[in-house]
Amino acid sequence: MSTISQIAIVEQHGLTRRGLESLLASSPLLRMVSTTAEPAQLQSRCEPGERLDVIVYGAPAASARSLTETVGALAACGRVLIIADFAGWQLVTDALRAGAFGCVSRQADEDELMRAVETVAQGGLHVAPGLATRLHTELRHPASTARPALARREMEALRLLASGLTHSQIGRRMNLTEATVSTYIKRIRNKLNVGNKADLTRKAIELGLLESTERTGPLSGGGVLGFSPAA
């Protein structure tokens, strides 16, 4: 007989929160016990000795320290599944070390999210396909210093440049002049302390700005890094 998993949602955006609640409530194997906008609201409701099977946490764009501290606090209430952009400073390894059982990109589809929830509910570890290669890179090249503070538009320009686009093509994609794109790239070079496109591409990979499919094609077997608990 299947076990009903106790689940909670922490998501600050109302529309997204209601969408998550509607999706997860559609499963007969999940029972929604709490839906809140802020982590502190869920923490105040945690009963001593009781742990939720899954806490779906929609992480906002904040500092890396803030993310790990929040995940660590929520982990006291149950198994945390993070939904985040994981752009630039947001490290998958940091999230897992802080106590998360799963990481999913905000670009994930409904099926991917449900697979992640199911794995975490069973006590397993789930890292989404688009983040698996990034996790491998982070494990091979652990960050020893703080991540460079690239602005969102600078990260987008770097991603497009590393994907092979010219300054002119980037300008059309981002609705910028070619001169503005050149200024962005110059600023990025200075911040990252690199001198050529090859080094910029390597930095883009290290920062997780390139999905695995952009570099090497789809990961074999769907690319999900999922570890289920031993039977």
Short mmCIF file of C-alpha atoms in Angstrom, two decimals:
data_model
loop_
_atom_site.label_atom_id
_atom_site.label_comp_id
_atom_site.label_asym_id
_atom_site.label_seq_id
_atom_site.Cartn_x
_atom_site.Cartn_y
_atom_site.Cartn_z
CA MET A 1 0.00 0.00 0.00
CA SER A 2 1.44 3.38 -1.03
CA THR A 3 2.34 5.85 1.70
CA ILE A 4 0.85 9.35 1.65
CA SER A 5 3.66 11.91 1.81
CA GLN A 6 3.29 15.08 3.87
CA ILE A 7 4.30 18.10 1.81
CA ALA A 8 4.63 21.88 2.27
CA ILE A 9 5.27 24.76 -0.12
CA VAL A 10 7.28 27.91 0.58
CA GLU A 11 7.07 30.37 -2.31
CA GLN A 12 6.89 34.15 -2.08
CA HIS A 13 5.13 34.74 -5.43
CA GLY A 14 1.38 34.22 -5.10
CA LEU A 15 0.68 33.01 -8.65
CA THR A 16 3.58 30.56 -8.58
CA ARG A 17 2.57 29.35 -5.12
CA ARG A 18 -0.99 28.67 -6.23
CA GLY A 19 0.26 26.89 -9.35
CA LEU A 20 2.52 24.63 -7.29
CA GLU A 21 -0.29 23.91 -4.85
CA SER A 22 -2.69 22.99 -7.67
CA LEU A 23 -0.14 20.70 -9.32
CA LEU A 24 0.97 18.89 -6.17
CA ALA A 25 -2.57 18.57 -4.77
CA SER A 26 -3.52 16.64 -7.92
CA SER A 27 -1.47 13.64 -6.73
CA PRO A 28 -3.34 11.19 -4.48
CA LEU A 29 -0.01 10.25 -2.88
CA LEU A 30 0.67 13.77 -1.54
CA ARG A 31 -1.08 15.58 1.30
CA MET A 32 -0.60 19.33 1.47
CA VAL A 33 -0.11 20.37 5.09
CA SER A 34 1.15 23.95 4.66
CA THR A 35 1.49 26.66 2.01
CA THR A 36 3.36 29.81 3.00
CA ALA A 37 5.08 32.79 1.43
CA GLU A 38 8.06 32.97 3.79
CA PRO A 39 10.31 30.29 5.34
CA ALA A 40 9.80 31.74 8.83
CA GLN A 41 6.05 31.11 8.55
CA LEU A 42 6.62 27.40 7.99
CA GLN A 43 9.28 27.19 10.69
CA SER A 44 6.83 28.63 13.24
CA ARG A 45 4.40 25.83 12.44
CA CYS A 46 6.91 22.97 12.75
CA GLU A 47 6.11 20.68 15.63
CA PRO A 48 9.07 19.29 17.63
CA GLY A 49 9.88 15.77 16.52
CA GLU A 50 7.75 15.97 13.37
CA ARG A 51 9.33 16.19 9.92
CA LEU A 52 7.72 16.80 6.56
CA ASP A 53 8.49 14.40 3.73
CA VAL A 54 9.06 17.27 1.27
CA ILE A 55 9.35 21.05 1.58
CA VAL A 56 9.18 22.62 -1.88
CA TYR A 57 11.12 25.86 -1.47
CA GLY A 58 11.01 28.48 -4.23
CA ALA A 59 14.29 30.25 -3.54
CA PRO A 60 14.36 33.95 -4.51
CA ALA A 61 17.37 35.69 -6.00
CA ALA A 62 19.42 36.49 -2.91
CA SER A 63 22.94 36.04 -1.61
CA ALA A 64 24.50 32.58 -1.54
CA ARG A 65 24.83 32.86 2.23
CA SER A 66 21.14 33.67 2.57
CA LEU A 67 20.20 30.61 0.49
CA THR A 68 22.29 28.18 2.52
CA GLU A 69 21.15 29.64 5.83
CA THR A 70 17.48 29.37 4.83
CA VAL A 71 17.88 25.82 3.53
CA GLY A 72 19.66 24.83 6.73
CA ALA A 73 16.82 26.24 8.83
CA LEU A 74 14.11 24.58 6.72
CA ALA A 75 15.96 21.26 6.84
CA ALA A 76 15.07 21.08 10.53
CA CYS A 77 11.42 20.79 9.45
CA GLY A 78 11.85 18.23 6.66
CA ARG A 79 13.51 17.32 3.37
CA VAL A 80 14.01 20.43 1.23
CA LEU A 81 13.54 20.47 -2.54
CA ILE A 82 14.82 23.77 -3.97
CA ILE A 83 13.35 25.45 -7.04
CA ALA A 84 15.67 28.25 -8.18
CA ASP A 85 17.29 29.87 -11.21
CA PHE A 86 20.73 28.59 -10.12
CA ALA A 87 22.33 31.43 -12.07
CA GLY A 88 25.84 32.65 -11.33
CA TRP A 89 26.36 32.60 -7.56
CA GLN A 90 23.71 29.96 -6.72
CA LEU A 91 25.74 26.76 -6.37
CA VAL A 92 24.12 23.33 -6.44
CA THR A 93 26.84 22.00 -4.16
CA ASP A 94 26.20 24.74 -1.60
CA ALA A 95 22.48 23.91 -1.57
CA LEU A 96 23.13 20.20 -1.05
CA ARG A 97 25.74 20.81 1.65
CA ALA A 98 23.23 23.03 3.45
CA GLY A 99 20.86 20.07 3.68
CA ALA A 100 18.76 20.10 0.50
CA PHE A 101 17.62 16.75 -0.90
CA GLY A 102 16.92 18.10 -4.38
CA CYS A 103 17.52 20.97 -6.80
CA VAL A 104 15.27 21.86 -9.74
CA SER A 105 15.51 24.78 -12.13
CA ARG A 106 12.59 27.20 -12.41
CA GLN A 107 12.51 26.24 -16.08
CA ALA A 108 11.61 22.61 -15.23
CA ASP A 109 8.34 21.22 -16.55
CA GLU A 110 5.58 19.66 -14.43
CA ASP A 111 6.71 16.06 -14.99
CA GLU A 112 10.26 16.89 -13.89
CA LEU A 113 9.01 18.56 -10.72
CA MET A 114 6.74 15.64 -9.84
CA ARG A 115 9.65 13.19 -10.34
CA ALA A 116 11.78 15.33 -8.03
CA VAL A 117 9.07 15.43 -5.36
CA GLU A 118 8.58 11.67 -5.56
CA THR A 119 12.32 10.98 -5.21
CA VAL A 120 12.76 13.34 -2.27
CA ALA A 121 9.61 12.02 -0.57
CA GLN A 122 11.18 8.56 -0.64
CA GLY A 123 14.36 9.87 0.95
CA GLY A 124 16.35 10.03 -2.27
CA LEU A 125 18.46 12.78 -3.82
CA HIS A 126 17.36 14.47 -7.05
CA VAL A 127 19.31 16.89 -9.23
CA ALA A 128 17.52 17.98 -12.42
CA PRO A 129 19.03 17.17 -15.86
CA GLY A 130 20.11 20.73 -16.62
CA LEU A 131 21.93 20.96 -13.28
CA ALA A 132 23.69 17.57 -13.29
CA THR A 133 26.59 18.72 -15.48
CA ARG A 134 26.90 21.90 -13.44
CA LEU A 135 27.09 19.83 -10.25
CA HIS A 136 29.86 17.74 -11.79
CA THR A 137 31.78 20.90 -12.73
CA GLU A 138 31.40 22.35 -9.22
CA LEU A 139 32.67 19.13 -7.66
CA ARG A 140 35.72 19.14 -9.94
CA HIS A 141 36.44 22.85 -9.50
CA PRO A 142 35.26 23.94 -6.05
CA ALA A 143 35.01 27.69 -5.62
CA SER A 144 37.78 29.01 -3.35
CA THR A 145 36.74 32.66 -3.61
CA ALA A 146 33.51 34.60 -3.84
CA ARG A 147 31.71 34.53 -7.18
CA PRO A 148 32.13 37.66 -9.33
CA ALA A 149 29.15 39.98 -9.04
CA LEU A 150 27.82 39.97 -12.60
CA ALA A 151 24.56 41.76 -13.21
CA ARG A 152 21.68 39.78 -14.72
CA ARG A 153 22.11 41.37 -18.17
CA GLU A 154 25.86 40.75 -18.04
CA MET A 155 25.26 37.07 -17.27
CA GLU A 156 22.85 36.84 -20.20
CA ALA A 157 25.38 38.47 -22.54
CA LEU A 158 28.09 36.07 -21.32
CA ARG A 159 25.82 33.07 -21.85
CA LEU A 160 25.02 34.11 -25.42
CA LEU A 161 28.66 34.88 -26.23
CA ALA A 162 29.77 31.50 -24.88
CA SER A 163 27.01 29.85 -26.96
CA GLY A 164 28.75 31.15 -30.10
CA LEU A 165 26.81 34.31 -30.93
CA THR A 166 28.51 37.43 -32.29
CA HIS A 167 28.16 40.84 -30.66
CA SER A 168 25.68 41.81 -33.36
CA GLN A 169 23.56 38.69 -32.79
CA ILE A 170 23.65 39.21 -29.02
CA GLY A 171 22.47 42.77 -29.53
CA ARG A 172 19.45 41.57 -31.52
CA ARG A 173 18.62 38.95 -28.90
CA MET A 174 18.87 41.41 -26.02
CA ASN A 175 17.50 44.44 -27.90
CA LEU A 176 20.78 46.33 -27.47
CA THR A 177 23.13 48.13 -29.82
CA GLU A 178 26.31 46.34 -30.80
CA ALA A 179 28.30 49.07 -29.03
CA THR A 180 26.40 48.41 -25.78
CA VAL A 181 27.09 44.68 -26.08
CA SER A 182 30.80 45.43 -26.56
CA THR A 183 30.70 47.54 -23.39
CA TYR A 184 29.03 44.65 -21.51
CA ILE A 185 31.66 42.18 -22.69
CA LYS A 186 34.51 44.52 -21.77
CA ARG A 187 33.03 44.95 -18.29
CA ILE A 188 32.62 41.18 -17.95
CA ARG A 189 36.26 40.59 -18.95
CA ASN A 190 37.39 43.04 -16.27
CA LYS A 191 35.20 41.49 -13.57
CA LEU A 192 36.26 37.93 -14.41
CA ASN A 193 39.88 38.90 -15.14
CA VAL A 194 39.98 37.01 -18.45
CA GLY A 195 41.36 38.06 -21.81
CA ASN A 196 39.85 35.92 -24.56
CA LYS A 197 36.65 34.19 -25.64
CA ALA A 198 37.89 30.72 -24.68
CA ASP A 199 38.40 31.84 -21.10
CA LEU A 200 35.01 33.57 -21.11
CA THR A 201 33.38 30.33 -22.28
CA ARG A 202 35.14 28.37 -19.54
CA LYS A 203 33.92 30.88 -16.95
CA ALA A 204 30.37 30.63 -18.32
CA ILE A 205 30.50 26.86 -17.82
CA GLU A 206 31.89 27.22 -14.29
CA LEU A 207 29.12 29.69 -13.46
CA GLY A 208 26.49 27.30 -14.81
CA LEU A 209 25.29 29.69 -17.50
CA LEU A 210 25.41 27.05 -20.24
CA GLU A 211 22.99 24.13 -20.12
CA SER A 212 24.49 20.73 -20.92
CA THR A 213 22.49 20.52 -24.17
CA GLU A 214 24.12 23.72 -25.44
CA ARG A 215 27.59 22.21 -25.12
CA THR A 216 27.38 18.48 -25.66
CA GLY A 217 23.79 17.59 -26.52
CA PRO A 218 21.24 15.93 -24.23
CA LEU A 219 22.59 13.87 -21.38
CA SER A 220 22.20 10.16 -21.97
CA GLY A 221 19.08 8.60 -20.53
CA GLY A 222 17.52 12.00 -19.87
CA GLY A 223 20.42 13.07 -17.67
CA VAL A 224 18.62 12.94 -14.34
CA LEU A 225 20.91 12.50 -11.40
CA GLY A 226 18.61 10.73 -9.00
CA PHE A 227 19.62 8.54 -6.09
CA SER A 228 16.84 6.55 -4.52
CA PRO A 229 17.19 5.10 -1.02
CA ALA A 230 18.22 1.51 -0.63
CA ALA A 231 15.34 -0.94 -0.62
#
